PDB file of C-alpha atoms in Angstrom:
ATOM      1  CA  UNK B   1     111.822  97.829 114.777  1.00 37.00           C
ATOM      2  CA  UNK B   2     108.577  96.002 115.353  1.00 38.00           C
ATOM      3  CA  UNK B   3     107.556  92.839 114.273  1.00 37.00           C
ATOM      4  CA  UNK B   4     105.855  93.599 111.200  1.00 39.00           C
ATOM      5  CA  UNK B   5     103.907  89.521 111.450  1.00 40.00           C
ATOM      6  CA  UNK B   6     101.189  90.574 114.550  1.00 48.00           C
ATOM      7  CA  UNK B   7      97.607  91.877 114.049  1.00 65.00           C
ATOM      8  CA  UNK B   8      96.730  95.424 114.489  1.00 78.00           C
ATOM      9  CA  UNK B   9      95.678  96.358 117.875  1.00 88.00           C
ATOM     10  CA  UNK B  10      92.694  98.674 118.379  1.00 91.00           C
ATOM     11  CA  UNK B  11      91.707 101.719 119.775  1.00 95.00           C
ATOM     12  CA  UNK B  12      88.293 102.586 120.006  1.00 96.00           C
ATOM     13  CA  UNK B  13      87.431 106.053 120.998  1.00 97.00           C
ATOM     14  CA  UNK B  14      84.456 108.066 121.209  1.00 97.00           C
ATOM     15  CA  UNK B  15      83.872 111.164 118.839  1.00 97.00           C
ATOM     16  CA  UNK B  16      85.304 114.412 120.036  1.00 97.00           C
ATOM     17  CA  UNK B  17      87.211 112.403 122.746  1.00 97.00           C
ATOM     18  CA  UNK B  18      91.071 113.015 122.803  1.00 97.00           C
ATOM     19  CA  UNK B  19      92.997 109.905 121.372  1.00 97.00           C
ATOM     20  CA  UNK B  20      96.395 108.482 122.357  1.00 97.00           C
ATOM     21  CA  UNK B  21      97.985 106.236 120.288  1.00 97.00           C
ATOM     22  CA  UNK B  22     101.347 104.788 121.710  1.00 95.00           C
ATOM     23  CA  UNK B  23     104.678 103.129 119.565  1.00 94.00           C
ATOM     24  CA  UNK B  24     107.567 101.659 121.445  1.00 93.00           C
ATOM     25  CA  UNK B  25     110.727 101.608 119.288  1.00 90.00           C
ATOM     26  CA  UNK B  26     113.847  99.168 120.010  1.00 83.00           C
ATOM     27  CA  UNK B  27     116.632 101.072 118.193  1.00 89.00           C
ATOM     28  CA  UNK B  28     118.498 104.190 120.685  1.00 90.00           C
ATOM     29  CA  UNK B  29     120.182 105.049 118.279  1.00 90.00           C
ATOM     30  CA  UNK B  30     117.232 106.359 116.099  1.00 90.00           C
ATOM     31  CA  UNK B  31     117.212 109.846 115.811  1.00 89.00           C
ATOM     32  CA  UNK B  32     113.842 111.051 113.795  1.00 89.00           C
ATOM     33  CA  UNK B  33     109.989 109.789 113.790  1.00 92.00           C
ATOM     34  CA  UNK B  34     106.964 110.124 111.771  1.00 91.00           C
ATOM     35  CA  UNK B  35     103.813 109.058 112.387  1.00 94.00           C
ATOM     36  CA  UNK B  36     101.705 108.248 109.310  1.00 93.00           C
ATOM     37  CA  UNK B  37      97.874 107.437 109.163  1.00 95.00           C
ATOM     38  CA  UNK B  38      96.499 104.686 106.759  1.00 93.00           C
ATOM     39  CA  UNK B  39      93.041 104.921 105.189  1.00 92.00           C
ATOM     40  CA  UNK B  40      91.814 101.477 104.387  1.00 88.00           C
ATOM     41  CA  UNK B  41      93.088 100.761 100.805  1.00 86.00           C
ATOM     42  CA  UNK B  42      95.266 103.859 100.148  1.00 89.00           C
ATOM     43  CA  UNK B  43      99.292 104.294 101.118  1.00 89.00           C
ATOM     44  CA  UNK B  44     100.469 106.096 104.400  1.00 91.00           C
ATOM     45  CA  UNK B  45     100.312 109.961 104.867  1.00 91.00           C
ATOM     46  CA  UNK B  46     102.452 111.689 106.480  1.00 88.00           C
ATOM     47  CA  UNK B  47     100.793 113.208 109.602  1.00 92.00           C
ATOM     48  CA  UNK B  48     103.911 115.030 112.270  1.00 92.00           C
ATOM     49  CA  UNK B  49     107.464 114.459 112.599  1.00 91.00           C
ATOM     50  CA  UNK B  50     109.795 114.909 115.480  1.00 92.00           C
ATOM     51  CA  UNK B  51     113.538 114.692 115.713  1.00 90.00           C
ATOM     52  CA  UNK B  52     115.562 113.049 119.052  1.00 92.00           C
ATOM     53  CA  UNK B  53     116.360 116.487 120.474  1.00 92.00           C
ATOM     54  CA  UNK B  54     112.715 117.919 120.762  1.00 94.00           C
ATOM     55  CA  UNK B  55     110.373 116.268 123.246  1.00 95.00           C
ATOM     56  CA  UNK B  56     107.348 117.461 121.851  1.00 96.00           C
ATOM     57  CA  UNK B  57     106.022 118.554 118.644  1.00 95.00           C
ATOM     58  CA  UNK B  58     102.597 119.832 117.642  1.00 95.00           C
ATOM     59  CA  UNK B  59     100.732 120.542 114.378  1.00 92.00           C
ATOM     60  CA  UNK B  60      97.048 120.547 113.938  1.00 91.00           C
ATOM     61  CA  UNK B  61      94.543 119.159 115.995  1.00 96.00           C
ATOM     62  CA  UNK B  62      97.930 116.354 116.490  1.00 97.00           C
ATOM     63  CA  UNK B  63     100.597 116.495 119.371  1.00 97.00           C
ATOM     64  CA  UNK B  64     104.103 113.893 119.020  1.00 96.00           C
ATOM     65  CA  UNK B  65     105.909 113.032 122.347  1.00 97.00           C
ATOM     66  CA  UNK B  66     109.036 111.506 122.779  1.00 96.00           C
ATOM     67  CA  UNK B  67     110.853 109.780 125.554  1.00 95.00           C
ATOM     68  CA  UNK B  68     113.455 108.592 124.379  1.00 93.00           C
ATOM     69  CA  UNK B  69     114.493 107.194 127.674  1.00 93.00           C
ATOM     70  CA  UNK B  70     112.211 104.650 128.056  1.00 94.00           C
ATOM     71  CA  UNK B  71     111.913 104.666 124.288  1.00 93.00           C
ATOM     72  CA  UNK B  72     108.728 105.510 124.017  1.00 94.00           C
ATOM     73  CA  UNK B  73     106.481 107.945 121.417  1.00 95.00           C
ATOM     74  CA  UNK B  74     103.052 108.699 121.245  1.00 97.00           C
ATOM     75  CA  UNK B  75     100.686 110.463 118.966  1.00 97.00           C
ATOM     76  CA  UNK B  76      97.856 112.633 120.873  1.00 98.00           C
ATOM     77  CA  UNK B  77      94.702 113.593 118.587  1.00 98.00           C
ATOM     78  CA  UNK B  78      92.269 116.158 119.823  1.00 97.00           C
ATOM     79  CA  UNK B  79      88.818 116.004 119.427  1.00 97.00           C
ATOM     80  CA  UNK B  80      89.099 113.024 117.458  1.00 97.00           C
ATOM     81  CA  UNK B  81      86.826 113.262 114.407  1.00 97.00           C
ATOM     82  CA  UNK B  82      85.003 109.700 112.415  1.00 96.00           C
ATOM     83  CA  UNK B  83      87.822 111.210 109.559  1.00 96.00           C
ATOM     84  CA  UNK B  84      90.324 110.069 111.879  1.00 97.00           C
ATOM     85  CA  UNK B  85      89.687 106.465 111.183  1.00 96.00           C
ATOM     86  CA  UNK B  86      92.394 104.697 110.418  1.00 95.00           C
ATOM     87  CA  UNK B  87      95.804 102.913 111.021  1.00 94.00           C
ATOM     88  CA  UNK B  88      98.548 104.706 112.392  1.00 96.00           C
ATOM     89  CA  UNK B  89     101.783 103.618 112.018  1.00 93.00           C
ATOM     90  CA  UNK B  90     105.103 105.127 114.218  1.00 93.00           C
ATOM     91  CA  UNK B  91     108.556 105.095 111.835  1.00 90.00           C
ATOM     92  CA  UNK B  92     111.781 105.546 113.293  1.00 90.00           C
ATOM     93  CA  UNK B  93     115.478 106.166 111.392  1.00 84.00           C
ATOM     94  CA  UNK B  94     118.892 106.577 111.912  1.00 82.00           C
ATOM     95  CA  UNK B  95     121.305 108.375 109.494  1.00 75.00           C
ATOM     96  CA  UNK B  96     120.390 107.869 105.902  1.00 71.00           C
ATOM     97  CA  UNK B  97     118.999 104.015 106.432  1.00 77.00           C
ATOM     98  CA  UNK B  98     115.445 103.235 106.207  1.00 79.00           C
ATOM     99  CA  UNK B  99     112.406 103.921 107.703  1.00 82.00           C
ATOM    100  CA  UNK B 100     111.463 100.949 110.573  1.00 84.00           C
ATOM    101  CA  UNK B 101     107.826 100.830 110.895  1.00 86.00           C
ATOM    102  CA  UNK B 102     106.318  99.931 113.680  1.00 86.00           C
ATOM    103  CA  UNK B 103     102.860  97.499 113.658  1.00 83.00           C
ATOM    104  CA  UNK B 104     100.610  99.661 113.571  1.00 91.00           C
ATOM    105  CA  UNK B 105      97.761 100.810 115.566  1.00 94.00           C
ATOM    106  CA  UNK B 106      93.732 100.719 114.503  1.00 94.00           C
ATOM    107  CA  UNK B 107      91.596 103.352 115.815  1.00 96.00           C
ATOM    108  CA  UNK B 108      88.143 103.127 115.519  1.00 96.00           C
ATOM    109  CA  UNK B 109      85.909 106.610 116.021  1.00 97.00           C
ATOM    110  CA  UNK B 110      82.604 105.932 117.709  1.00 95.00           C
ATOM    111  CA  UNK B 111      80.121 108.439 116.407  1.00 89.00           C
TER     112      UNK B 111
ATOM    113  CA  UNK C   1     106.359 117.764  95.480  1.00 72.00           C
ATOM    114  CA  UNK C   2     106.843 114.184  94.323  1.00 79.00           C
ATOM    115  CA  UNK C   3     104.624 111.978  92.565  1.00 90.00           C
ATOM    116  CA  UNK C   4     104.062 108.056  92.678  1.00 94.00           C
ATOM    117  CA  UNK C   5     102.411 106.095  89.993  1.00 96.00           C
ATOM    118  CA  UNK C   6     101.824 102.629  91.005  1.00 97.00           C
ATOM    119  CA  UNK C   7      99.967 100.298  88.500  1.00 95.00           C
ATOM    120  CA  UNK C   8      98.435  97.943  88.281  1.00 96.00           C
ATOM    121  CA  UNK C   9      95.987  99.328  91.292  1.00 95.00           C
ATOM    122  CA  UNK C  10      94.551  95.539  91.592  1.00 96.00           C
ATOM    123  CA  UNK C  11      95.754  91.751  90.458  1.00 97.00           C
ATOM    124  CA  UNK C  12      94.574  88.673  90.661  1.00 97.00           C
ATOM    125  CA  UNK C  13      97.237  86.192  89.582  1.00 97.00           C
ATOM    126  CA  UNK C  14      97.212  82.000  90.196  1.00 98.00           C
ATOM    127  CA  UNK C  15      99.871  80.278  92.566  1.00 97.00           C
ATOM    128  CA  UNK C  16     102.899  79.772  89.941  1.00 97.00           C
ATOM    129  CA  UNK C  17     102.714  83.053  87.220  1.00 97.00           C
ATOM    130  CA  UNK C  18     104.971  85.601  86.956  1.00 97.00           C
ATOM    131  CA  UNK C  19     104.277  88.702  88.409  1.00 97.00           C
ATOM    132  CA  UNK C  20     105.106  92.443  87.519  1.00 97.00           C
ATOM    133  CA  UNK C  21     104.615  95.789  89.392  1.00 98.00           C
ATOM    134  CA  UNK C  22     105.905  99.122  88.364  1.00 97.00           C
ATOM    135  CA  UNK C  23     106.350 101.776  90.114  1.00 97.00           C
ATOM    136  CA  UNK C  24     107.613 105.221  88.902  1.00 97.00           C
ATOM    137  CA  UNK C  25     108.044 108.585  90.540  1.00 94.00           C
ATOM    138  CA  UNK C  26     107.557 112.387  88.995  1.00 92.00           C
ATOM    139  CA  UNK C  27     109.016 115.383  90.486  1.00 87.00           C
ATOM    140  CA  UNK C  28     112.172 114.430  91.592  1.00 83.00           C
ATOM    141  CA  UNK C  29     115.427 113.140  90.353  1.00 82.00           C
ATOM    142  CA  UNK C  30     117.749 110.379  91.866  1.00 83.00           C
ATOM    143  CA  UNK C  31     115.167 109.400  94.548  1.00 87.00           C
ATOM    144  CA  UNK C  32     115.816 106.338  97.451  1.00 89.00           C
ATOM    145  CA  UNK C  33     112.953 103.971  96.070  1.00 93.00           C
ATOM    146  CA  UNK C  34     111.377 101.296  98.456  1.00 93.00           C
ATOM    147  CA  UNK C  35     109.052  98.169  98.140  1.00 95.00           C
ATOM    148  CA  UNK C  36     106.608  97.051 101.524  1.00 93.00           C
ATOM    149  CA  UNK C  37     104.340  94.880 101.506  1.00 93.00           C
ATOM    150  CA  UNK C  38     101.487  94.791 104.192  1.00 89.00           C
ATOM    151  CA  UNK C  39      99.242  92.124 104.368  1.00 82.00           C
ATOM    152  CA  UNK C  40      95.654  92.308 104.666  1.00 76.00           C
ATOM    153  CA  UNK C  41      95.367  93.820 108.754  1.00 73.00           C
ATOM    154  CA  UNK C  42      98.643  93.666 109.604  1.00 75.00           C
ATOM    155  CA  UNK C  43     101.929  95.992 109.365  1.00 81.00           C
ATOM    156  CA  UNK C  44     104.397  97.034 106.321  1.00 86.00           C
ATOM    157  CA  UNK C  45     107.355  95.103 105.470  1.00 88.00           C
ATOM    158  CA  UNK C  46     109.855  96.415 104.163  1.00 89.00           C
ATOM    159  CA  UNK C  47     110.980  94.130 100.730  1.00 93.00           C
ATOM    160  CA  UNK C  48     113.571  95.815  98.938  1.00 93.00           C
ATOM    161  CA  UNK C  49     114.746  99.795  98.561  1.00 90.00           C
ATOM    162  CA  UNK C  50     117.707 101.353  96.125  1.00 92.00           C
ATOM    163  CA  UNK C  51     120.046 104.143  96.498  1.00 89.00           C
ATOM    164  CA  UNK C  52     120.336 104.723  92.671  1.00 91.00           C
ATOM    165  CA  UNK C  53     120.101 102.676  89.051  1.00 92.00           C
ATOM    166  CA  UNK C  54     120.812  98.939  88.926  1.00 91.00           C
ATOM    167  CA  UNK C  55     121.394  99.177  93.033  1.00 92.00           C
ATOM    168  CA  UNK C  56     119.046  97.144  95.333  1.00 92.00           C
ATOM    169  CA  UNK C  57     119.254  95.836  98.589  1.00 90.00           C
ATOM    170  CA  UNK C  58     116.831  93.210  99.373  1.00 89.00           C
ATOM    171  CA  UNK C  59     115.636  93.136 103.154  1.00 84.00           C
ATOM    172  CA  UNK C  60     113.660  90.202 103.338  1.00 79.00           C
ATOM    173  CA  UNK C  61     114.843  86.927 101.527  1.00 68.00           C
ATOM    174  CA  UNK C  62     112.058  85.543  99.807  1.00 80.00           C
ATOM    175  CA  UNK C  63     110.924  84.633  96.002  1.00 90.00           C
ATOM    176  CA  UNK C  64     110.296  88.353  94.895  1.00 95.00           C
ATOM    177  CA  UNK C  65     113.175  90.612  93.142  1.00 96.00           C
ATOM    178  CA  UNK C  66     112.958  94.042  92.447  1.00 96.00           C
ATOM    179  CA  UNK C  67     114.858  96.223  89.692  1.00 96.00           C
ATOM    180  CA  UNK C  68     115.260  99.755  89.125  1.00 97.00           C
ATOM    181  CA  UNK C  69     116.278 100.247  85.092  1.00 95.00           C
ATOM    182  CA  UNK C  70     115.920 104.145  85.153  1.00 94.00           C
ATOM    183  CA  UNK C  71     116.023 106.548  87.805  1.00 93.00           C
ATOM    184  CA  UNK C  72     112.532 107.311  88.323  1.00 94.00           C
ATOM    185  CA  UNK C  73     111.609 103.582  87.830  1.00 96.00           C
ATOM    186  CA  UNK C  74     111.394 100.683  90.400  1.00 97.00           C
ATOM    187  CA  UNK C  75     109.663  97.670  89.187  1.00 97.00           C
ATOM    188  CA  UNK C  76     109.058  94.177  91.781  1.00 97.00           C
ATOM    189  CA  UNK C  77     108.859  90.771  89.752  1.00 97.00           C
ATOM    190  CA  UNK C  78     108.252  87.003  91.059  1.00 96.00           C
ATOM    191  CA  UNK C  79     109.241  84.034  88.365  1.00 96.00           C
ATOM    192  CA  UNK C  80     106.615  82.211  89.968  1.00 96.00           C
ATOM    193  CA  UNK C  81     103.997  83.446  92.530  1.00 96.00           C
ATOM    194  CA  UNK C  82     102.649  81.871  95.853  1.00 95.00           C
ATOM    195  CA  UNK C  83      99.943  81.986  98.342  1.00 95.00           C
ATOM    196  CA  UNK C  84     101.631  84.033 101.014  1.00 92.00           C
ATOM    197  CA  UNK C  85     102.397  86.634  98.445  1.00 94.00           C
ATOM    198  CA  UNK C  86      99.186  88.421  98.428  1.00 94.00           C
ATOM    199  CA  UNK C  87      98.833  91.516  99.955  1.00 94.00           C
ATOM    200  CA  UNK C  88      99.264  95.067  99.126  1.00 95.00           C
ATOM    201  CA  UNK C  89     102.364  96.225  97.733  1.00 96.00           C
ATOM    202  CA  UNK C  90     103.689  99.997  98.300  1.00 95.00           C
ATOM    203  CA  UNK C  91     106.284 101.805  96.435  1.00 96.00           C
ATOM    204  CA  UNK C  92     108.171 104.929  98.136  1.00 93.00           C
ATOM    205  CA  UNK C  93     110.433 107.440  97.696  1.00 90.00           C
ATOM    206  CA  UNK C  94     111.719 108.948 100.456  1.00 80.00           C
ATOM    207  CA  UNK C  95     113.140 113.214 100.873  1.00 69.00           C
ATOM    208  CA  UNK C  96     113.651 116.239 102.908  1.00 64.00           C
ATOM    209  CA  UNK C  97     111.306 118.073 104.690  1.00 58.00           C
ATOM    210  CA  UNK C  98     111.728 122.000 105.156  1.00 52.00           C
ATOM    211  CA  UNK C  99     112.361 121.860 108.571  1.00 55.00           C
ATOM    212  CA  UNK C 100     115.708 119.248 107.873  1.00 53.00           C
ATOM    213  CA  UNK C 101     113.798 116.074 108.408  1.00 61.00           C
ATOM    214  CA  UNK C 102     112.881 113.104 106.895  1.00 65.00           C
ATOM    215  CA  UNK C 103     109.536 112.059 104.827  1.00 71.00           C
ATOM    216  CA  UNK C 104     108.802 109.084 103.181  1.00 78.00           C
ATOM    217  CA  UNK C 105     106.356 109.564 100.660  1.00 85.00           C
ATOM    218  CA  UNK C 106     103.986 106.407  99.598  1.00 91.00           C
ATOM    219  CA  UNK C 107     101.861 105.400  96.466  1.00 94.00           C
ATOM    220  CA  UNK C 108      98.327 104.161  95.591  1.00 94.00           C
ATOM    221  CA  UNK C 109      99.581 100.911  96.193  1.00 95.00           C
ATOM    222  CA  UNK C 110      98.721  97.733  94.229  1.00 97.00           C
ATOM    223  CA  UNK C 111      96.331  95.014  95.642  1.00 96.00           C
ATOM    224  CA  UNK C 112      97.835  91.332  95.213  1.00 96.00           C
ATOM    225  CA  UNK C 113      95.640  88.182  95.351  1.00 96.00           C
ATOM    226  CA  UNK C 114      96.849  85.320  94.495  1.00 96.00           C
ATOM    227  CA  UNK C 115      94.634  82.127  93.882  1.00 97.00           C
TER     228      UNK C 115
END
């Protein structure tokens, strides 16, 4: 997991650019990740999934990869939107334990 | 789908009191429960989750305790509060998605200051 005791880094992109937000996890042996987005002052969503076999996974305007040789996942936003403001955390797990977070990643949406 | 009530939404406490938060869950039974914390700009830290009543294992070692007394309920106390305990405090549950994965679902979240 990451170290949960860092500020957020941020990514400032301009509106109806394509983001890319990138999460480095530590564990191999972690076999499903989630992305979530934050809202300032509400709890994580749930934005797209993606389980060790796949590579890539895609759901609305949102596209997961996975390398999980270099250990690497990224979220890919299209056309970001000022909506899309937020923090966006990676989560990886293993088995039944819990979710690792990772620290998190601000991205700003420049109208 | 599931449901989580977190209250109080907002707290301001002074360095010493007691704290506690309550969290409980609607719409499903024998749910994982887990406590993070993030503070203000940074990450979430994981405090404290449970398997089932009366079980809790505590990730971080610190002056906070959590209990779960019913099934649905998962409450985090302090005996006496400090400084470095603000932040904001998220309760989850965690299930299965359709497609066989794995979601963790997250509350309102309560807003910790203390003075």
């Amino acid at each position: 997991g990451e170290s949960v005791g860092l500020h957020l880094p941020t990514l400032s992109v301009q509106e109806g650019d394509n983001s890319i937000i990138n999460c480095a996890y530590s564990n191999s042996a972690s076999d499903y990740f989630i992305w979530y987005k934050q809202e300032s002052g509400k709890g994580p969503q749930f934005i797209i999934d993606i389980r060790s076999n796949m590579d890539k996974r895609q759901g609305q305007r949102v596209t997961v990869l996975l390398n999980k040789t270099v250990k690497h996942l990224s979220l890919q936003i299209a056309a970001t939107q000022p909506g899309d403001s937020a923090v966006y955390f990676c989560a990886e797990n293993w088995g039944n334990t819990p979710l690792v977070f990772g620290k998190g990643t601000r991205l700003s949406v420049i109208a | 789908s599931q449901t989580i009530h977190q209250w109080p939404a907002t707290l301001v406490q002074p360095v010493g009191s007691p704290l506690s938060l309550e969290c409980t869950v609607e719409g499903t039974s024998n749910p994982n429960l887990y406590w993070y914390r993030q503070a203000a700009g940074r990450g979430l830290q994981l405090l404290f989750y449970s398997v089932g009543i009366g079980q809790i294992s505590s990730e971080v070692p610190q002056n906070l305790s959590a209990s779960r007394p019913q099934d649905r309920q998962f409450i985090l106390s302090s005996k006496k509060l400090l400084l470095s305990d603000s932040g904001f405090y998220l309760c989850a549950t965690a299930g299965r998605t359709g497609t066989s994965g794995y979601e963790q679902y997250f509350g309102p979240g309560t807003r910790l200051t203390v003075t």
